[in-house]
Amino acid sequence: MKKFVNDPLQFVPEMLTGIALANPDTLEYVPDYNLIKRADSPRDDKVSIIQGSGSGHEPAHVMVVGPGMLDAACPGDVFAAPPMDYVYETTKLLASPKGVLLLVNNYTGDRMAFDMAQEMSLADGVKVKTLFIDDDVAVQDSTYTVGRRGVAGNFFVMKAVGAAAEAGADLDEVVRIGEKVNSVTRTMGLALTACTPPAKGSPLFELGDDEIEIGVGIHGEPGRRRAKIMPANDLVDVLLDPVVSDLPFESGDRVALMINGLGGTPISELYLVYGIAHEKLAAKGITVGRSYVGEYCTSLDMAGASLTLVKLDDEIEGLLAAPAEIGLRIF
Amino acid sequence: MTSQSFADTEFVVRTIAQTAVDNEKYFGDLDSVVGDGDFGFSLARGFEIVLNDWDGYDRSDIGTFLQKIAVVITSRIGGTSGPIWGTAFLRAATVAKGRDELTGEDVVTMLRKATEGIMARGNAELGDKTLLDAIAPMTDTIEERLAAGDASDAVVAAATSAARTAADATITMQARRGRASYTGERSIGSVDPGAIAVAVILERLQSTWADRPKTT
């Protein structure tokens, strides 16, 4: 393993320290609970939006705290749901009279930690609701699992509820918007390589030079099946077809299209994939109204990409277009 | 003076914690076969806290002691391990509330309550390929051996054998809970890390049981 790491145990705290030092005017780091929050949150006039999950998905979620986005992010260790105590303390710290919304990617550990933290916060008198995001079409047979995973599509739910909260919507309205966006968002991912968590020090699974994993989540867990590498045109079909057929997306639809890098894929390849997907959608009579290319929700250093479609209407498009700001330098 | 039941309870909890810490890499490697590799790390970091704070827990009675351990596990361990293992300790604690002595039947009741807690928290059933698939047969065996009048070392040995057999048998199951479930049929062919952890803990208990602290 060749990484910038001291002690794997300190990997997440040291990353969070860096985020806070790079954004001294806008962000605060609370080391006791691994918490990154907006310096000006909570505010009495807005619902606080908190997102948590394991670390390793950056920029999700600790790097998307800012106006029109998250009020706080509550990460656990790499690929592990945050301890319940962190979520509980974060919820109390961000408690606003208008309420708190917890955004959770649908994974077993996250569900349990956030469910318990919500219960305890409610007992303390905090007005809090939880919204589970489950956009991944790769997961089948939901009767026997906790259901579909929440993957890169969580960005669109977060962006929409962030915009609604910033505009002063009440908690029920923010929840309604989040549920609506989640219900029209679908994602599929594939990996070209496995990723290497700092605490493990070796790749999570073995993948041959000519092999790919199809249907991966965002924690480096293996996907649903393995296949031989194929030309980019065919790889895009592998991602696009199950997404389009799932909702389904149909001729005449207007969509947001996201090509999300999983951490180890050059931006050049992501744009190449984007171009192919955009044209394939056009051929199906589906119009891309908003485009997103880059890294939004990663799996450390995994090479690969996910494709997300959101079916747009005027309300959703307006929320996605609303101005927002995160701790990145705009030149 | 501390009762033998209390000393044994402390010994069991300490063995669980030490085994989790010592097997961080092994449990993590098991989890990375179809999971995401965080199980060993999460469990070790949490039980490290249990060991570090060991002397400070309220020992008014066995139930109180277990409850304090449960709170640390639930609130401080990330991933799925904190809520699941913490709930198990919490349910066991309710049986031992206000008690300094525990009978063999009490131990069985504690394990049954812990099992019910894990099922409720994880919405899981037997056969879903989780740690329940080791704990349930192990508890059955303890109940049978106690009914047969076996001494504690024989009960521990039988429980260990039952846990190991059951944990190894998870290799043929398809996961229905947790991250391994996302891989569907591909989860068949590898053991469940939680079930193996239960077996490894029991094996440590068995090998050290004769030398555990005695109060008389």
XYZ file of C-alpha atoms in Angstrom:
547
model
C 0.000 0.000 0.000
C 1.346 3.404 -0.985
C -0.762 6.116 0.580
C -0.450 9.356 2.484
C -1.182 7.845 5.860
C 0.358 7.911 9.344
C -1.632 5.712 11.695
C -4.721 4.211 9.967
C -6.642 4.939 13.180
C -5.971 8.658 12.635
C -6.769 8.666 8.913
C -10.254 10.178 9.238
C -9.470 12.706 12.018
C -6.412 13.925 10.078
C -8.502 14.343 6.904
C -11.136 16.300 8.851
C -8.439 18.483 10.418
C -7.252 19.318 6.904
C -10.754 20.225 5.757
C -11.194 22.569 8.716
C -7.763 24.204 8.286
C -8.453 24.793 4.583
C -11.818 26.459 5.287
C -11.261 28.485 8.449
C -13.986 31.052 7.732
C -16.824 28.696 6.918
C -16.361 25.310 8.591
C -15.845 23.952 12.076
C -14.436 20.587 13.092
C -15.622 19.011 16.343
C -13.079 16.209 16.988
C -15.062 14.524 19.777
C -17.732 13.428 17.298
C -15.847 13.514 13.960
C -18.202 16.339 13.061
C -17.778 18.894 10.262
C -20.354 21.701 10.453
C -21.050 25.058 8.935
C -19.715 27.746 11.243
C -23.087 29.561 11.031
C -25.316 26.521 11.728
C -27.710 25.846 13.306
C -29.903 28.785 12.299
C -33.342 29.401 13.756
C -34.799 30.130 10.313
C -33.860 26.927 8.554
C -34.107 23.177 8.867
C -30.653 21.696 9.575
C -29.580 19.066 7.062
C -27.185 16.396 8.377
C -25.744 13.598 6.315
C -23.685 10.752 7.668
C -22.150 7.522 6.466
C -18.756 5.925 6.499
C -15.726 7.878 5.347
C -13.977 7.092 2.091
C -16.696 8.588 -0.139
C -15.227 12.066 -0.359
C -16.273 14.636 -1.428
C -19.450 13.041 0.013
C -20.248 14.043 2.660
C -17.721 16.037 4.689
C -16.679 18.175 1.707
C -20.190 19.226 0.708
C -21.026 21.167 3.845
C -21.982 24.728 2.956
C -24.803 27.150 2.080
C -27.521 25.407 0.068
C -25.970 22.030 0.865
C -25.379 20.294 4.212
C -25.303 21.974 7.605
C -23.164 19.151 8.949
C -21.656 15.827 8.006
C -21.141 13.054 10.479
C -18.713 10.459 9.108
C -17.670 7.167 10.642
C -14.410 5.376 10.020
C -13.565 4.347 6.483
C -16.588 2.414 5.121
C -18.162 2.024 8.577
C -21.358 3.733 9.710
C -20.719 6.385 12.376
C -21.155 5.276 15.986
C -24.633 6.081 17.274
C -23.188 8.539 19.799
C -21.667 10.701 17.035
C -24.991 10.933 15.199
C -26.870 11.678 18.418
C -24.477 14.429 19.521
C -24.404 15.933 16.012
C -28.208 16.006 15.929
C -28.328 17.793 19.283
C -25.648 20.295 18.236
C -27.505 21.121 15.013
C -30.983 21.209 16.592
C -32.973 24.103 15.130
C -36.528 25.209 16.015
C -37.465 24.375 12.417
C -36.123 20.862 12.843
C -33.378 18.539 11.706
C -33.344 16.209 8.718
C -31.003 13.213 8.794
C -30.058 11.991 5.311
C -28.944 8.377 5.314
C -27.695 6.128 2.539
C -29.563 2.866 2.882
C -27.048 0.442 4.393
C -27.662 -1.806 7.397
C -25.255 -0.167 9.842
C -26.255 3.370 8.894
C -29.932 2.529 9.288
C -29.382 1.171 12.784
C -27.152 4.015 13.989
C -29.445 6.744 12.651
C -32.661 5.039 13.793
C -31.319 4.808 17.338
C -29.937 8.358 17.306
C -33.247 9.721 16.025
C -35.139 7.909 18.770
C -32.861 9.342 21.445
C -32.951 12.861 19.970
C -36.755 12.794 19.803
C -36.798 11.806 23.473
C -34.687 14.905 24.140
C -37.296 17.066 22.389
C -35.396 17.619 19.150
C -37.658 17.839 16.093
C -35.988 15.345 13.777
C -36.881 13.222 10.768
C -34.850 10.707 8.779
C -34.824 10.122 5.049
C -33.283 6.982 3.572
C -31.805 7.178 0.078
C -31.893 4.005 -2.060
C -31.058 4.742 -5.679
C -28.935 1.699 -6.585
C -30.539 -0.528 -9.243
C -27.835 -3.217 -8.866
C -29.405 -4.635 -5.722
C -32.112 -7.209 -6.399
C -34.394 -9.309 -4.274
C -35.144 -6.582 -1.769
C -37.480 -8.898 0.171
C -34.414 -10.614 1.553
C -32.106 -7.639 2.049
C -32.373 -4.303 3.787
C -33.272 -3.033 0.309
C -31.467 -1.067 -2.334
C -28.313 0.780 -1.384
C -27.945 4.522 -1.325
C -25.104 5.443 -3.666
C -24.116 8.486 -5.780
C -27.743 9.537 -6.341
C -27.665 10.752 -2.748
C -26.076 13.931 -4.157
C -29.329 14.940 -5.864
C -31.450 14.345 -2.766
C -28.970 16.332 -0.693
C -28.812 19.195 -3.210
C -32.605 19.451 -3.461
C -33.332 19.349 0.270
C -30.420 21.736 0.862
C -31.949 24.243 -1.536
C -35.415 23.846 -0.018
C -34.097 24.277 3.522
C -32.083 27.357 2.532
C -35.256 28.865 1.046
C -37.034 28.420 4.395
C -39.183 25.331 3.745
C -40.485 23.608 6.874
C -39.419 20.099 7.888
C -42.382 18.273 6.325
C -41.870 20.104 3.040
C -38.144 19.327 3.031
C -38.924 15.647 3.659
C -41.528 15.632 0.859
C -38.975 17.040 -1.592
C -36.304 14.573 -0.517
C -38.628 11.604 -0.915
C -39.766 12.856 -4.314
C -36.215 13.249 -5.664
C -35.191 9.871 -4.257
C -38.169 8.230 -5.974
C -37.054 9.385 -9.445
C -33.304 8.814 -9.022
C -31.537 5.638 -10.207
C -27.844 4.642 -10.215
C -25.657 1.775 -11.444
C -21.913 1.388 -10.868
C -19.003 -0.742 -12.017
C -15.425 -1.137 -10.826
C -12.284 -1.560 -12.906
C -10.126 -2.132 -9.801
C -10.687 -2.872 -6.095
C -9.959 -0.184 -3.520
C -7.529 -0.275 -0.591
C -8.770 0.903 2.839
C -5.913 2.337 4.949
C -6.685 0.025 7.882
C -6.522 -3.078 5.690
C -3.545 -2.092 3.590
C -4.408 -4.360 0.674
C -7.154 -4.390 -1.992
C -10.565 -5.523 -0.739
C -10.915 -8.093 -3.504
C -8.764 -9.550 -6.250
C -9.627 -8.469 -9.760
C -7.675 -9.711 -12.769
C -6.105 -7.197 -15.187
C -8.842 -7.927 -17.722
C -11.764 -8.185 -15.278
C -14.411 -5.756 -14.024
C -17.011 -5.921 -11.229
C -20.522 -4.952 -12.296
C -23.049 -3.537 -9.828
C -20.732 -2.347 -7.066
C -21.804 -0.192 -4.132
C -19.727 2.599 -2.626
C -17.872 0.635 0.040
C -15.611 -1.462 -2.104
C -17.857 -4.452 -1.559
C -17.906 -6.748 -4.582
C -20.688 -6.323 -7.109
C -23.267 -8.722 -8.452
C -21.130 -10.283 -11.157
C -17.735 -10.232 -12.761
C -17.073 -9.790 -16.479
C -14.226 -9.216 -18.918
C -13.259 -5.634 -19.700
C -14.985 -4.306 -22.818
C -14.896 -1.154 -24.959
C -16.283 2.036 -23.357
C -19.367 1.961 -25.607
C -20.335 -1.405 -24.130
C -19.417 -0.379 -20.575
C -21.851 2.517 -20.893
C -24.579 0.068 -21.934
C -23.833 -1.990 -18.814
C -24.462 1.110 -16.695
C -27.193 2.834 -18.679
C -29.562 0.017 -19.681
C -30.488 -1.200 -16.172
C -30.953 2.400 -15.011
C -33.182 3.393 -17.945
C -35.324 0.270 -17.743
C -35.756 0.458 -13.957
C -37.828 3.629 -13.370
C -38.354 3.444 -16.386
C -37.020 6.518 -18.186
C -38.866 6.993 -21.471
C -38.770 8.954 -24.695
C -39.763 12.551 -23.996
C -38.281 12.537 -20.468
C -35.928 15.278 -19.351
C -33.182 14.095 -16.987
C -30.139 15.045 -14.959
C -27.202 12.809 -15.945
C -24.307 12.218 -13.576
C -21.125 10.298 -14.367
C -19.496 9.817 -10.976
C -15.895 8.695 -10.608
C -15.235 6.167 -7.840
C -11.921 7.752 -6.857
C -9.317 6.281 -9.207
C -10.557 7.121 -12.693
C -9.123 10.091 -14.639
C -11.542 12.913 -15.431
C -10.777 12.376 -19.130
C -12.353 8.916 -19.003
C -15.362 10.239 -17.085
C -16.047 12.821 -19.792
C -15.614 10.168 -22.474
C -18.229 8.055 -20.661
C -20.445 11.100 -20.262
C -20.382 11.864 -23.987
C -21.323 8.328 -24.931
C -24.140 8.183 -22.347
C -25.505 11.582 -23.427
C -25.692 10.452 -27.058
C -27.231 7.097 -26.196
C -29.925 8.885 -24.177
C -30.586 11.266 -27.078
C -31.036 8.239 -29.345
C -33.730 7.021 -26.928
C -35.486 10.403 -27.087
C -34.361 11.345 -23.555
C -33.058 14.899 -23.106
C -30.271 15.741 -20.677
C -31.300 18.938 -18.882
C -28.515 19.045 -16.312
C -25.048 17.452 -16.473
C -22.700 16.364 -13.710
C -19.264 14.888 -14.398
C -16.634 14.288 -11.721
C -16.243 12.776 -8.296
C -19.301 13.095 -6.054
C -19.405 9.854 -4.085
C -16.271 7.732 -4.265
C -14.865 4.465 -2.904
C -11.387 5.663 -1.892
C -9.033 4.831 -4.784
C -11.306 2.493 -6.725
C -11.159 2.905 -10.507
C -14.615 2.805 -12.028
C -17.708 4.907 -12.431
C -21.381 5.072 -11.662
C -24.138 6.527 -13.807
C -27.111 8.298 -12.247
C -30.284 9.573 -13.892
C -32.860 11.828 -12.245
C -36.208 12.398 -13.928
C -36.674 16.157 -13.905
C -39.764 18.293 -13.493
C -39.863 22.055 -12.960
C -39.709 21.758 -9.164
C -36.728 19.394 -9.071
C -34.853 21.266 -11.797
C -35.345 24.536 -9.928
C -33.951 23.049 -6.705
C -30.948 21.528 -8.500
C -30.265 24.883 -10.197
C -30.430 26.909 -6.962
C -27.078 28.435 -5.968
C -24.992 26.533 -3.442
C -21.479 26.779 -2.095
C -18.956 24.355 -0.655
C -15.402 24.645 0.573
C -13.766 24.710 -2.842
C -11.891 27.703 -4.131
C -13.658 29.513 -7.020
C -11.098 31.481 -9.050
C -16.884 -9.812 48.207
C -17.330 -10.508 44.508
C -19.416 -13.585 43.735
C -18.123 -16.288 41.400
C -20.970 -15.395 39.018
C -19.730 -11.818 38.866
C -16.115 -12.926 38.393
C -17.196 -15.277 35.594
C -19.254 -12.547 33.928
C -16.271 -10.209 33.969
C -14.070 -12.990 32.640
C -16.432 -13.689 29.742
C -16.807 -10.014 28.805
C -13.064 -9.450 29.018
C -12.422 -12.503 26.857
C -14.881 -11.241 24.224
C -13.192 -7.835 24.187
C -9.628 -9.183 24.080
C -10.489 -11.685 21.339
C -12.041 -8.928 19.230
C -8.937 -6.773 19.609
C -6.509 -9.648 18.935
C -8.348 -10.788 15.797
C -8.811 -7.413 14.108
C -6.973 -8.421 10.951
C -8.455 -11.931 10.719
C -12.051 -10.711 11.106
C -11.406 -7.887 8.634
C -10.034 -10.316 6.067
C -13.110 -12.542 6.436
C -15.365 -9.523 5.922
C -13.589 -8.405 2.771
C -14.551 -11.594 0.922
C -18.079 -10.356 0.243
C -18.385 -7.427 2.673
C -16.390 -4.239 2.892
C -13.670 -5.216 5.327
C -14.611 -2.885 8.202
C -15.915 -5.531 10.643
C -12.553 -6.340 12.260
C -11.568 -2.684 12.550
C -14.920 -1.540 13.995
C -15.108 -4.344 16.551
C -11.492 -3.901 17.662
C -11.757 -0.113 18.061
C -14.899 -0.459 20.161
C -13.687 -3.249 22.429
C -10.412 -1.356 22.887
C -12.514 1.328 24.576
C -14.191 -1.349 26.715
C -10.756 -2.616 27.841
C -9.290 0.856 28.373
C -12.197 1.910 30.602
C -12.369 -1.517 32.285
C -11.779 -0.491 35.884
C -14.200 2.433 35.745
C -17.484 0.597 35.113
C -20.189 0.645 37.790
C -20.162 -2.812 39.385
C -23.161 -2.396 41.720
C -24.500 -5.677 40.345
C -24.008 -7.884 37.288
C -26.853 -6.249 35.332
C -25.550 -2.733 35.939
C -22.052 -3.762 34.895
C -23.304 -5.327 31.648
C -25.491 -2.320 30.947
C -22.523 0.050 31.231
C -20.598 -2.142 28.789
C -23.632 -2.165 26.467
C -23.823 1.626 26.406
C -20.157 1.922 25.460
C -20.522 -0.650 22.697
C -23.763 0.803 21.310
C -22.651 4.389 21.338
C -18.998 4.101 20.380
C -18.642 1.236 17.889
C -19.368 2.175 14.284
C -20.616 0.063 11.404
C -23.252 -2.557 12.161
C -21.285 -4.005 15.075
C -22.091 -1.303 17.638
C -25.879 -1.469 17.410
C -25.923 -5.285 17.156
C -23.402 -6.264 19.843
C -24.550 -3.408 22.080
C -28.184 -4.511 21.880
C -27.147 -8.068 22.738
C -25.322 -6.886 25.883
C -28.213 -4.609 26.828
C -30.794 -7.410 26.634
C -28.545 -9.738 28.636
C -28.123 -6.967 31.204
C -31.879 -6.723 31.799
C -31.959 -10.384 32.904
C -29.086 -9.824 35.352
C -30.457 -6.547 36.705
C -29.915 -6.290 40.472
C -28.298 -9.728 40.672
C -24.953 -10.917 42.031
C -25.608 -14.582 41.381
C -26.574 -16.225 38.105
C -27.677 -19.801 37.572
C -27.022 -21.773 34.413
C -30.666 -21.202 33.489
C -30.118 -17.454 33.842
C -27.202 -17.649 31.420
C -29.412 -19.423 28.882
C -32.126 -16.770 29.360
C -29.531 -14.008 28.868
C -28.353 -15.600 25.622
C -31.952 -16.046 24.420
C -32.739 -12.389 25.178
C -29.537 -11.291 23.459
C -30.525 -13.348 20.421
C -33.992 -11.763 20.338
C -32.369 -8.321 20.586
C -30.075 -8.983 17.657
C -33.014 -10.265 15.596
C -35.057 -7.158 16.373
C -32.238 -4.660 15.803
C -31.061 -6.190 12.554
C -34.493 -7.399 11.410
C -32.803 -10.762 10.943
C -33.841 -14.374 11.328
C -31.992 -17.640 11.689
C -30.611 -18.731 8.332
C -29.886 -15.184 7.130
C -26.141 -15.899 7.456
C -25.336 -13.755 10.481
C -23.824 -14.274 13.930
C -27.247 -15.535 15.030
C -26.536 -18.752 13.147
C -23.703 -19.485 15.606
C -25.292 -18.067 18.781
C -28.603 -19.960 18.535
C -27.200 -23.516 18.231
C -24.582 -22.662 20.850
C -27.337 -21.624 23.273
C -29.315 -24.805 22.543
C -26.245 -26.864 23.387
C -25.635 -24.978 26.651
C -29.245 -25.594 27.654
C -28.961 -29.320 26.870
C -25.656 -29.774 28.721
C -26.949 -27.901 31.775
C -30.062 -30.079 31.809
C -27.789 -33.113 31.665
C -26.021 -31.816 34.761
C -22.605 -31.164 33.177
C -19.951 -29.141 34.995
C -19.152 -25.681 33.624
C -15.986 -26.713 31.794
C -17.886 -29.460 29.957
C -20.669 -27.005 29.091
C -18.150 -24.490 27.717
C -16.452 -27.213 25.674
C -19.749 -28.386 24.185
C -20.833 -24.796 23.454
C -17.521 -24.133 21.712
C -17.875 -27.178 19.533
C -21.470 -26.218 18.635
C -20.494 -22.630 17.780
C -17.590 -23.757 15.588
C -19.667 -26.325 13.697
C -22.466 -23.815 13.145
C -20.103 -21.014 12.115
C -18.323 -23.219 9.589
C -21.728 -24.276 8.223
C -22.553 -20.685 7.240
C -20.327 -21.265 4.200
C -23.228 -22.902 2.357
C -25.740 -20.150 3.159
C -26.772 -17.186 1.041
C -26.573 -13.911 2.953
C -29.849 -12.083 3.469
C -28.691 -9.350 5.836
C -25.802 -6.929 5.862
C -23.497 -5.961 3.047
C -22.816 -9.535 1.985
C -26.494 -9.788 0.996
C -25.923 -7.397 -1.904
C -23.803 -9.990 -3.668
C -26.689 -12.472 -3.730
C -25.619 -16.009 -4.643
C -21.971 -14.945 -4.652
C -22.106 -14.860 -0.852
C -22.343 -18.675 -0.910
C -18.915 -20.230 -0.460
C -17.565 -17.951 2.234
C -18.263 -18.051 5.987
C -20.099 -15.308 7.869
C -17.524 -13.197 9.756
C -19.871 -12.548 12.705
C -20.564 -16.256 13.186
C -16.850 -17.057 12.990
C -16.154 -14.324 15.551
C -18.557 -16.056 17.951
C -16.730 -19.366 17.420
C -13.287 -17.803 17.906
C -14.442 -16.111 21.120
C -15.784 -19.422 22.457
C -12.519 -21.171 21.567
C -10.598 -18.583 23.577
C -13.026 -19.045 26.459
C -12.609 -22.792 26.389
C -8.819 -22.631 26.384
C -8.709 -20.250 29.360
C -11.784 -21.340 31.351
C -9.897 -23.598 33.800
C -7.505 -20.755 34.688
C -10.149 -18.051 35.175
C -10.079 -16.068 38.447
C -11.678 -17.931 41.361
C -13.185 -16.154 44.331
C -12.683 -19.025 46.760
